[in-house]
PDB file of C-alpha atoms in Angstrom:
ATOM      1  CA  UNK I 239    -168.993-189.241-118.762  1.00 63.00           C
ATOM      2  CA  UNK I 240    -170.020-188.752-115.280  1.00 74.00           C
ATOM      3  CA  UNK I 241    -168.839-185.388-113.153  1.00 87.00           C
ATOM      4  CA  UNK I 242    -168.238-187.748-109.901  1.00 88.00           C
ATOM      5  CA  UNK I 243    -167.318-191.099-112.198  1.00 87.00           C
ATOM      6  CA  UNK I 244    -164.127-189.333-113.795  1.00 87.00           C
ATOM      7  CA  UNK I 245    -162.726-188.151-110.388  1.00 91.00           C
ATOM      8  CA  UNK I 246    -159.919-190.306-109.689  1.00 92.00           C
ATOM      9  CA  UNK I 247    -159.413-191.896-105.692  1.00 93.00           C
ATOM     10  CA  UNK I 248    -156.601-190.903-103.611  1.00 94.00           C
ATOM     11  CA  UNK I 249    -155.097-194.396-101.904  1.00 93.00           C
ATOM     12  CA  UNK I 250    -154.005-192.820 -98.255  1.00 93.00           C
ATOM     13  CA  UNK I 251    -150.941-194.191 -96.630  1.00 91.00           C
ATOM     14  CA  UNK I 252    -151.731-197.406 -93.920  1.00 91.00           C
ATOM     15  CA  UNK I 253    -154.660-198.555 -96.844  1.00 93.00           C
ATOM     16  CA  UNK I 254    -154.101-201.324 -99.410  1.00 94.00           C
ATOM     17  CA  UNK I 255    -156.410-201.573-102.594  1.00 94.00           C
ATOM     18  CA  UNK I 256    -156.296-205.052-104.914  1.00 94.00           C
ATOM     19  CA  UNK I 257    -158.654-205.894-107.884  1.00 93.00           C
ATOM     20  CA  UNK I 258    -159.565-209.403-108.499  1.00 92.00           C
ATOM     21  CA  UNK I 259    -162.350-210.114-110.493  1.00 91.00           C
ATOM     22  CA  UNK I 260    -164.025-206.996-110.624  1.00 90.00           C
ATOM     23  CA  UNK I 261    -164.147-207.393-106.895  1.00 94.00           C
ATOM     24  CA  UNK I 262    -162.565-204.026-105.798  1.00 95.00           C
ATOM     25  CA  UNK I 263    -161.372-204.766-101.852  1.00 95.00           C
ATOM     26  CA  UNK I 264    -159.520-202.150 -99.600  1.00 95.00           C
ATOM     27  CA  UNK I 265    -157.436-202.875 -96.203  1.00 95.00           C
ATOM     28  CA  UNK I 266    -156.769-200.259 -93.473  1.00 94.00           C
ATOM     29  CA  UNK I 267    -156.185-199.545 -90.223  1.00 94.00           C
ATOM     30  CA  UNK I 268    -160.313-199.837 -89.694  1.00 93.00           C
ATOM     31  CA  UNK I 269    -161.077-202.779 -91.344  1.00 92.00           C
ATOM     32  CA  UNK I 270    -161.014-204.456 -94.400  1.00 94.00           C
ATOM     33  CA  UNK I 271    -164.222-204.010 -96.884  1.00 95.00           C
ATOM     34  CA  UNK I 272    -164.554-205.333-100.148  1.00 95.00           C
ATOM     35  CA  UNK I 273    -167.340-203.998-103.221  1.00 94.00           C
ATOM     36  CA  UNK I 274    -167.734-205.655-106.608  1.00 95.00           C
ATOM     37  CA  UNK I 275    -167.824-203.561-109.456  1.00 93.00           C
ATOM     38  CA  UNK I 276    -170.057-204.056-112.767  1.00 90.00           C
ATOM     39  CA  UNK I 277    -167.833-205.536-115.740  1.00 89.00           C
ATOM     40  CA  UNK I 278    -169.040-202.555-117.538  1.00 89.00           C
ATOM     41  CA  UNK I 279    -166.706-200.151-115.929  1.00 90.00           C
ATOM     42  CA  UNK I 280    -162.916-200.418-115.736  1.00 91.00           C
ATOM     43  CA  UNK I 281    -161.349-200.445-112.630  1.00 92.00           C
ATOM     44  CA  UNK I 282    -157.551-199.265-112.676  1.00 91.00           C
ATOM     45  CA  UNK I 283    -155.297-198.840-109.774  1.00 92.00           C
ATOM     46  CA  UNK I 284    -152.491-196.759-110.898  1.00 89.00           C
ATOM     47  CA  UNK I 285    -149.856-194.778-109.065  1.00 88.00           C
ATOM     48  CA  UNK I 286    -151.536-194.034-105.748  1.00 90.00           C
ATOM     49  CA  UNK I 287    -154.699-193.555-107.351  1.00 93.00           C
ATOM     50  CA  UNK I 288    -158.197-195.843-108.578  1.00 93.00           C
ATOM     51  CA  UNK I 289    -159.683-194.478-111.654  1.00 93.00           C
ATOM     52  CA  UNK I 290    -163.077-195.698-113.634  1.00 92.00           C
ATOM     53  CA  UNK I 291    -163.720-195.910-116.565  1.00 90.00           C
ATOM     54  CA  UNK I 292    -166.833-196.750-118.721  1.00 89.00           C
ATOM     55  CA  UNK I 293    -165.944-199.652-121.010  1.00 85.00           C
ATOM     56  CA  UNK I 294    -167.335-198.514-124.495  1.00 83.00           C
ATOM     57  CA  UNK I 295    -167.654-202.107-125.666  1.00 82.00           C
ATOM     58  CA  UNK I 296    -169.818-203.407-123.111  1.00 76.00           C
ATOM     59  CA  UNK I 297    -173.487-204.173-123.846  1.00 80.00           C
ATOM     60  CA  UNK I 298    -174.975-202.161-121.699  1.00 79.00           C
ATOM     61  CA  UNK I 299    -177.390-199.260-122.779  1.00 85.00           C
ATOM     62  CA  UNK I 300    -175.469-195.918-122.503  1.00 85.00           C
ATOM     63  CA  UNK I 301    -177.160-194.131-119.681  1.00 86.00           C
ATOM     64  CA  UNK I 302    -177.170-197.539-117.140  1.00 87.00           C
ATOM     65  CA  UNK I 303    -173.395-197.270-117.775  1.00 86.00           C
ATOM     66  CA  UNK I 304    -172.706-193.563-116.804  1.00 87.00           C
ATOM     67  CA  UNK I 305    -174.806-194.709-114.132  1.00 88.00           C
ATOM     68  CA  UNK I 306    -172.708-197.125-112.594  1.00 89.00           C
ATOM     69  CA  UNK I 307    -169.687-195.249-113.284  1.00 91.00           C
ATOM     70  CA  UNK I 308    -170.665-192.398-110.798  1.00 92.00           C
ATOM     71  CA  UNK I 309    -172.412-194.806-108.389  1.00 93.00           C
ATOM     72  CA  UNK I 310    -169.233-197.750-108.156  1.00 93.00           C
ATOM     73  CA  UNK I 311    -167.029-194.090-107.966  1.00 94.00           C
ATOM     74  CA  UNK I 312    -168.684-193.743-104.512  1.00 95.00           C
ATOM     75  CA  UNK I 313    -169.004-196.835-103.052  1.00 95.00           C
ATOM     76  CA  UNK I 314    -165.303-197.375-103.409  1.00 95.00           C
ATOM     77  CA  UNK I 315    -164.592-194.265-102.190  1.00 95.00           C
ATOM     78  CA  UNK I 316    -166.896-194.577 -98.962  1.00 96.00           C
ATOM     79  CA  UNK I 317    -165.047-197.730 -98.845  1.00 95.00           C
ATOM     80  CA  UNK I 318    -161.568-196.182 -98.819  1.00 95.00           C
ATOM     81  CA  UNK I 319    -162.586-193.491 -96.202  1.00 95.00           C
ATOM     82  CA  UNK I 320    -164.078-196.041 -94.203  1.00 95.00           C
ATOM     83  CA  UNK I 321    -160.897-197.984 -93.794  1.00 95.00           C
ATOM     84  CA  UNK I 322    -158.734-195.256 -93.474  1.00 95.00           C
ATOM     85  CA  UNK I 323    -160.706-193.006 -91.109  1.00 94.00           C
ATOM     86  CA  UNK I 324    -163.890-194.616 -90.655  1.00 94.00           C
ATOM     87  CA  UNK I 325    -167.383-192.999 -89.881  1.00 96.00           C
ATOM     88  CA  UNK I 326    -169.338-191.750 -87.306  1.00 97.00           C
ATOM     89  CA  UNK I 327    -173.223-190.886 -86.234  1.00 96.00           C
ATOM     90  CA  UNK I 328    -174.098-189.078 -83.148  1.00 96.00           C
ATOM     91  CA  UNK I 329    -178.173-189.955 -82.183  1.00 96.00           C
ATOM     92  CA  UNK I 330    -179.758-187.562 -79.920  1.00 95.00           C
ATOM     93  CA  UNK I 331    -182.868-188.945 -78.077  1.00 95.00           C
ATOM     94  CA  UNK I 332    -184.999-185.677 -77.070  1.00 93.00           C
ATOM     95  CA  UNK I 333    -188.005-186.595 -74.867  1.00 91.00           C
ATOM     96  CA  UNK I 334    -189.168-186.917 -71.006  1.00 91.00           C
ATOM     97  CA  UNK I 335    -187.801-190.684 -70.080  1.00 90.00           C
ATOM     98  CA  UNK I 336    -186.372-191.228 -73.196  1.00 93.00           C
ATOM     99  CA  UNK I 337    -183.030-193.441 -72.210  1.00 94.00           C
ATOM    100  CA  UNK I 338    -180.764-195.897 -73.872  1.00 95.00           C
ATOM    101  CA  UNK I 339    -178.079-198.133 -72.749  1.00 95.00           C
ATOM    102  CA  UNK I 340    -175.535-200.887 -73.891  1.00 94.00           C
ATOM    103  CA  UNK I 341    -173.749-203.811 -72.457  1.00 94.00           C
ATOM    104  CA  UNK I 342    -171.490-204.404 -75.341  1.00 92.00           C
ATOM    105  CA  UNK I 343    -173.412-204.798 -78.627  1.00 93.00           C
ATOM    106  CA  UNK I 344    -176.743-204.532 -77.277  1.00 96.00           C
ATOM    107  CA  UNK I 345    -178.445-201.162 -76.825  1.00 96.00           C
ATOM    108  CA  UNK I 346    -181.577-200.686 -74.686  1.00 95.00           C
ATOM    109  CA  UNK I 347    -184.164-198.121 -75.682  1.00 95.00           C
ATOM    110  CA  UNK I 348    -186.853-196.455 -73.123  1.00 94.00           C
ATOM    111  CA  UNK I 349    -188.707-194.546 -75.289  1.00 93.00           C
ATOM    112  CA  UNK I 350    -192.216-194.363 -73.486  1.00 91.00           C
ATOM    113  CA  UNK I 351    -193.578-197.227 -74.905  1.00 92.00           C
ATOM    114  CA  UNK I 352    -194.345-200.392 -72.438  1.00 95.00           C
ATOM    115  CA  UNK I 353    -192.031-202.147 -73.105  1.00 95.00           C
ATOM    116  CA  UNK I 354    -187.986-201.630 -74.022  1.00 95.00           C
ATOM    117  CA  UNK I 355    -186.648-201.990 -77.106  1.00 96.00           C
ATOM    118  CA  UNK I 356    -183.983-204.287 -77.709  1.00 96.00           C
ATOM    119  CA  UNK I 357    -181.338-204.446 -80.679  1.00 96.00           C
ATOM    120  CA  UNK I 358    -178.481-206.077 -81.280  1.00 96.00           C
ATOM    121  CA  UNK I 359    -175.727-204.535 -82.985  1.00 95.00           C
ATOM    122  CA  UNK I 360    -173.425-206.012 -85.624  1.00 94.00           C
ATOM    123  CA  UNK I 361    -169.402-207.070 -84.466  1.00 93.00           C
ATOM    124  CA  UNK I 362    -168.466-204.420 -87.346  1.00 92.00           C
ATOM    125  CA  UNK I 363    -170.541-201.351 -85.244  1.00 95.00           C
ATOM    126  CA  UNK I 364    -168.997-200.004 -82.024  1.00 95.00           C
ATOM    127  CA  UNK I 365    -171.243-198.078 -80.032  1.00 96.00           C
ATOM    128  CA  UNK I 366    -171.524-196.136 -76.917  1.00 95.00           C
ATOM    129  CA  UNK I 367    -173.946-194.152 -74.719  1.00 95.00           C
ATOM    130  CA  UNK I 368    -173.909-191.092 -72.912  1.00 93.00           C
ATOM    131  CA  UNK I 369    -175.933-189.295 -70.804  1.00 91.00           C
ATOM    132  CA  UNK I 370    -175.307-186.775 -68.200  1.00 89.00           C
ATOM    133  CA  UNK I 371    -178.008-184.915 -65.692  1.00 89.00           C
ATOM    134  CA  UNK I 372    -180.402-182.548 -67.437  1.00 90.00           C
ATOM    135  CA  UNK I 373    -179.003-183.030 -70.855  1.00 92.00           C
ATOM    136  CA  UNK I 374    -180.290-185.729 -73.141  1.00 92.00           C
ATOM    137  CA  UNK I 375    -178.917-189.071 -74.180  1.00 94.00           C
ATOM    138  CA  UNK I 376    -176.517-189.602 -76.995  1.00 94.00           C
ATOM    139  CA  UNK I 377    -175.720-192.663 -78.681  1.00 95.00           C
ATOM    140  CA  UNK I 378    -172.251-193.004 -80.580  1.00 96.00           C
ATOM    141  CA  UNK I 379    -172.063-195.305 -83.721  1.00 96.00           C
ATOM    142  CA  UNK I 380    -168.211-195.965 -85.181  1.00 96.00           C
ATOM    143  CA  UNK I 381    -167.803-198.081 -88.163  1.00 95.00           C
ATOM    144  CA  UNK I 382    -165.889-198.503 -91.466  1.00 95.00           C
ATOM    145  CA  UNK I 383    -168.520-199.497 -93.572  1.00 95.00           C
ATOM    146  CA  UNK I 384    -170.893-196.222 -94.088  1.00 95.00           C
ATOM    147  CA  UNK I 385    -173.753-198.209 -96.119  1.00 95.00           C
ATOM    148  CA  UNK I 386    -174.045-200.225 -92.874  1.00 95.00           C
ATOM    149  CA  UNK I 387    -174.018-197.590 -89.971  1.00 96.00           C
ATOM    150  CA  UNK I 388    -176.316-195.258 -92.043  1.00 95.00           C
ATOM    151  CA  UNK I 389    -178.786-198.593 -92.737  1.00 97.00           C
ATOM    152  CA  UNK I 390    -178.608-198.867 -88.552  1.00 96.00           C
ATOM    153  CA  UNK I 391    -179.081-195.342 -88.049  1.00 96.00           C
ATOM    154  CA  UNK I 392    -182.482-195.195 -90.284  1.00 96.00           C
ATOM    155  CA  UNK I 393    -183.494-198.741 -88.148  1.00 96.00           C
ATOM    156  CA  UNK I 394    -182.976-196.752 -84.702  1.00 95.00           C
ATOM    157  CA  UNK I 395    -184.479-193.579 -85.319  1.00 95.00           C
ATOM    158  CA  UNK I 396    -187.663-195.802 -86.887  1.00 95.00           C
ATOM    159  CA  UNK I 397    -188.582-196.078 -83.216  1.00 95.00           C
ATOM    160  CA  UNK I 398    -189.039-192.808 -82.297  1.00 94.00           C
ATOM    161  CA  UNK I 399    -189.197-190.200 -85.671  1.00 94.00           C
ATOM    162  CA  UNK I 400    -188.792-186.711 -85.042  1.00 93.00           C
ATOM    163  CA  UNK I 401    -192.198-184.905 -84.988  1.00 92.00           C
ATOM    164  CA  UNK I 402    -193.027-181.532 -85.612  1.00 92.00           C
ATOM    165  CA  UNK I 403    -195.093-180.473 -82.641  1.00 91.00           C
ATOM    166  CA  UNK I 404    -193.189-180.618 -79.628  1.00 90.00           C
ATOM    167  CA  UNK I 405    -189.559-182.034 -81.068  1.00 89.00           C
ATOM    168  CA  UNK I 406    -189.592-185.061 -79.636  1.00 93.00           C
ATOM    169  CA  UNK I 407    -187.992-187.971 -81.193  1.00 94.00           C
ATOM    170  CA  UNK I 408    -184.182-189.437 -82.112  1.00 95.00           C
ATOM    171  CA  UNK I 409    -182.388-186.909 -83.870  1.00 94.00           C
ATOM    172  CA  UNK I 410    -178.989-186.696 -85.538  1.00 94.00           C
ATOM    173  CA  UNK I 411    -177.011-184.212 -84.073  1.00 92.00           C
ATOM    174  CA  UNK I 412    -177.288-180.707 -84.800  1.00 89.00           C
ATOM    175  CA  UNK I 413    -180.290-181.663 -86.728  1.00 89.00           C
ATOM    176  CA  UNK I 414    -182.940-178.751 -86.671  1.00 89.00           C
ATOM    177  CA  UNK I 415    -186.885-179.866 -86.503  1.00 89.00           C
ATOM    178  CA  UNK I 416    -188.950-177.829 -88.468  1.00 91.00           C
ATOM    179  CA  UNK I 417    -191.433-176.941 -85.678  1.00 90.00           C
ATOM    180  CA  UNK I 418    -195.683-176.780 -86.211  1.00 89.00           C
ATOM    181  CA  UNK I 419    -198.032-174.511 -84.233  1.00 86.00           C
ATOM    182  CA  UNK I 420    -200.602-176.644 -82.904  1.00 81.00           C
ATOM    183  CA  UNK I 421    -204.134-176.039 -83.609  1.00 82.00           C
ATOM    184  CA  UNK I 422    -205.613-172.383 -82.062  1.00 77.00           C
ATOM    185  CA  UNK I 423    -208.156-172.563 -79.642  1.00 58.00           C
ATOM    186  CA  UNK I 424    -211.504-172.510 -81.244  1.00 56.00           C
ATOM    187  CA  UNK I 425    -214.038-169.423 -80.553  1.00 54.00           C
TER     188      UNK I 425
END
């Protein structure tokens, strides 16, 4: 049995759970998301709470299902977070001219390339920009569904990666760069 699989889910007040063909789909304040669930774990909301459990009888091989029943533990879970609370990324773009902008859904990256970068944001992602004198530019991401903001988080910082040498790049917040010493000069 799996260590995370076994742990039942707490249903917080304001969210709704329902189970229709192993289609497990949660309503809150946030949003409404929705995640099917393999047939070879049992899904049972009971008293407040969701618990899995791996069906014995299924044909699956043994170690797929203990597998699944850790992995469908956490998607639901993320789920029920995400409609209850929802999640949130804070970018950091370190860099001389680095800026970035919005008008709605669309951000606009300067990131010292020749050209800006454009991308347009899904209805379910609300975003917003900041940047004050002498600090650098944040970007705010809000959205219920974590598998999405973290897939749009990976696409944004593709732009610009962090780099070792001088720590330029989009960061998460409070990330730490592990920092390289260039090369010496040569005698």
């Amino acid at each position: 049995m799996s260590r995370i699989g076994k742990l039942p889910i707490a249903i917080p007040a304001g969210v709704t759970v329902t189970l229709k063909d192993n289609i497990v789909t949660a309503k809150g304040p946030k949003g409404e998301l929705s995640q099917y669930v393999d047939p070879s774990i049992k899904t049972l909301i009971e008293e407040g709470q969701i618990v899995f459990e791996v069906d014995e009888n299924s044909p699956v091989n043994y170690k797929q299902k203990q597998a699944f029943h850790g992995l469908y533990r956490s998607l639901v879970n993320n789920m029920v977070v995400g409609v209850s609370e929802g999640y949130k990324k804070v970018l950091e773009l370190v860099g001389v001219g680095y800026r970035v902008s919005n008008q709605g859904n669309l951000i606009e990256f300067s990131l010292g390339y020749t050209h800006p970068i454009f991308i347009q944001l899904p209805k379910e992602v609300k975003v917003e920009t900041k940047s004050e004198r002498n600090q650098n530019p944040f970007l705010i991401l809000e959205s219920a569904d974590k598998q999405l903001l973290g897939l749009i988080c990976a696409k944004i910082r593709s732009f610009r990666k962090p780099e070792p040498y001088k720590g330029k790049g989009i960061l998460f917040q409070g990330e730490v760069i592990r920092r390289k010493s260039g090369k010496t000069a040569a005698k």
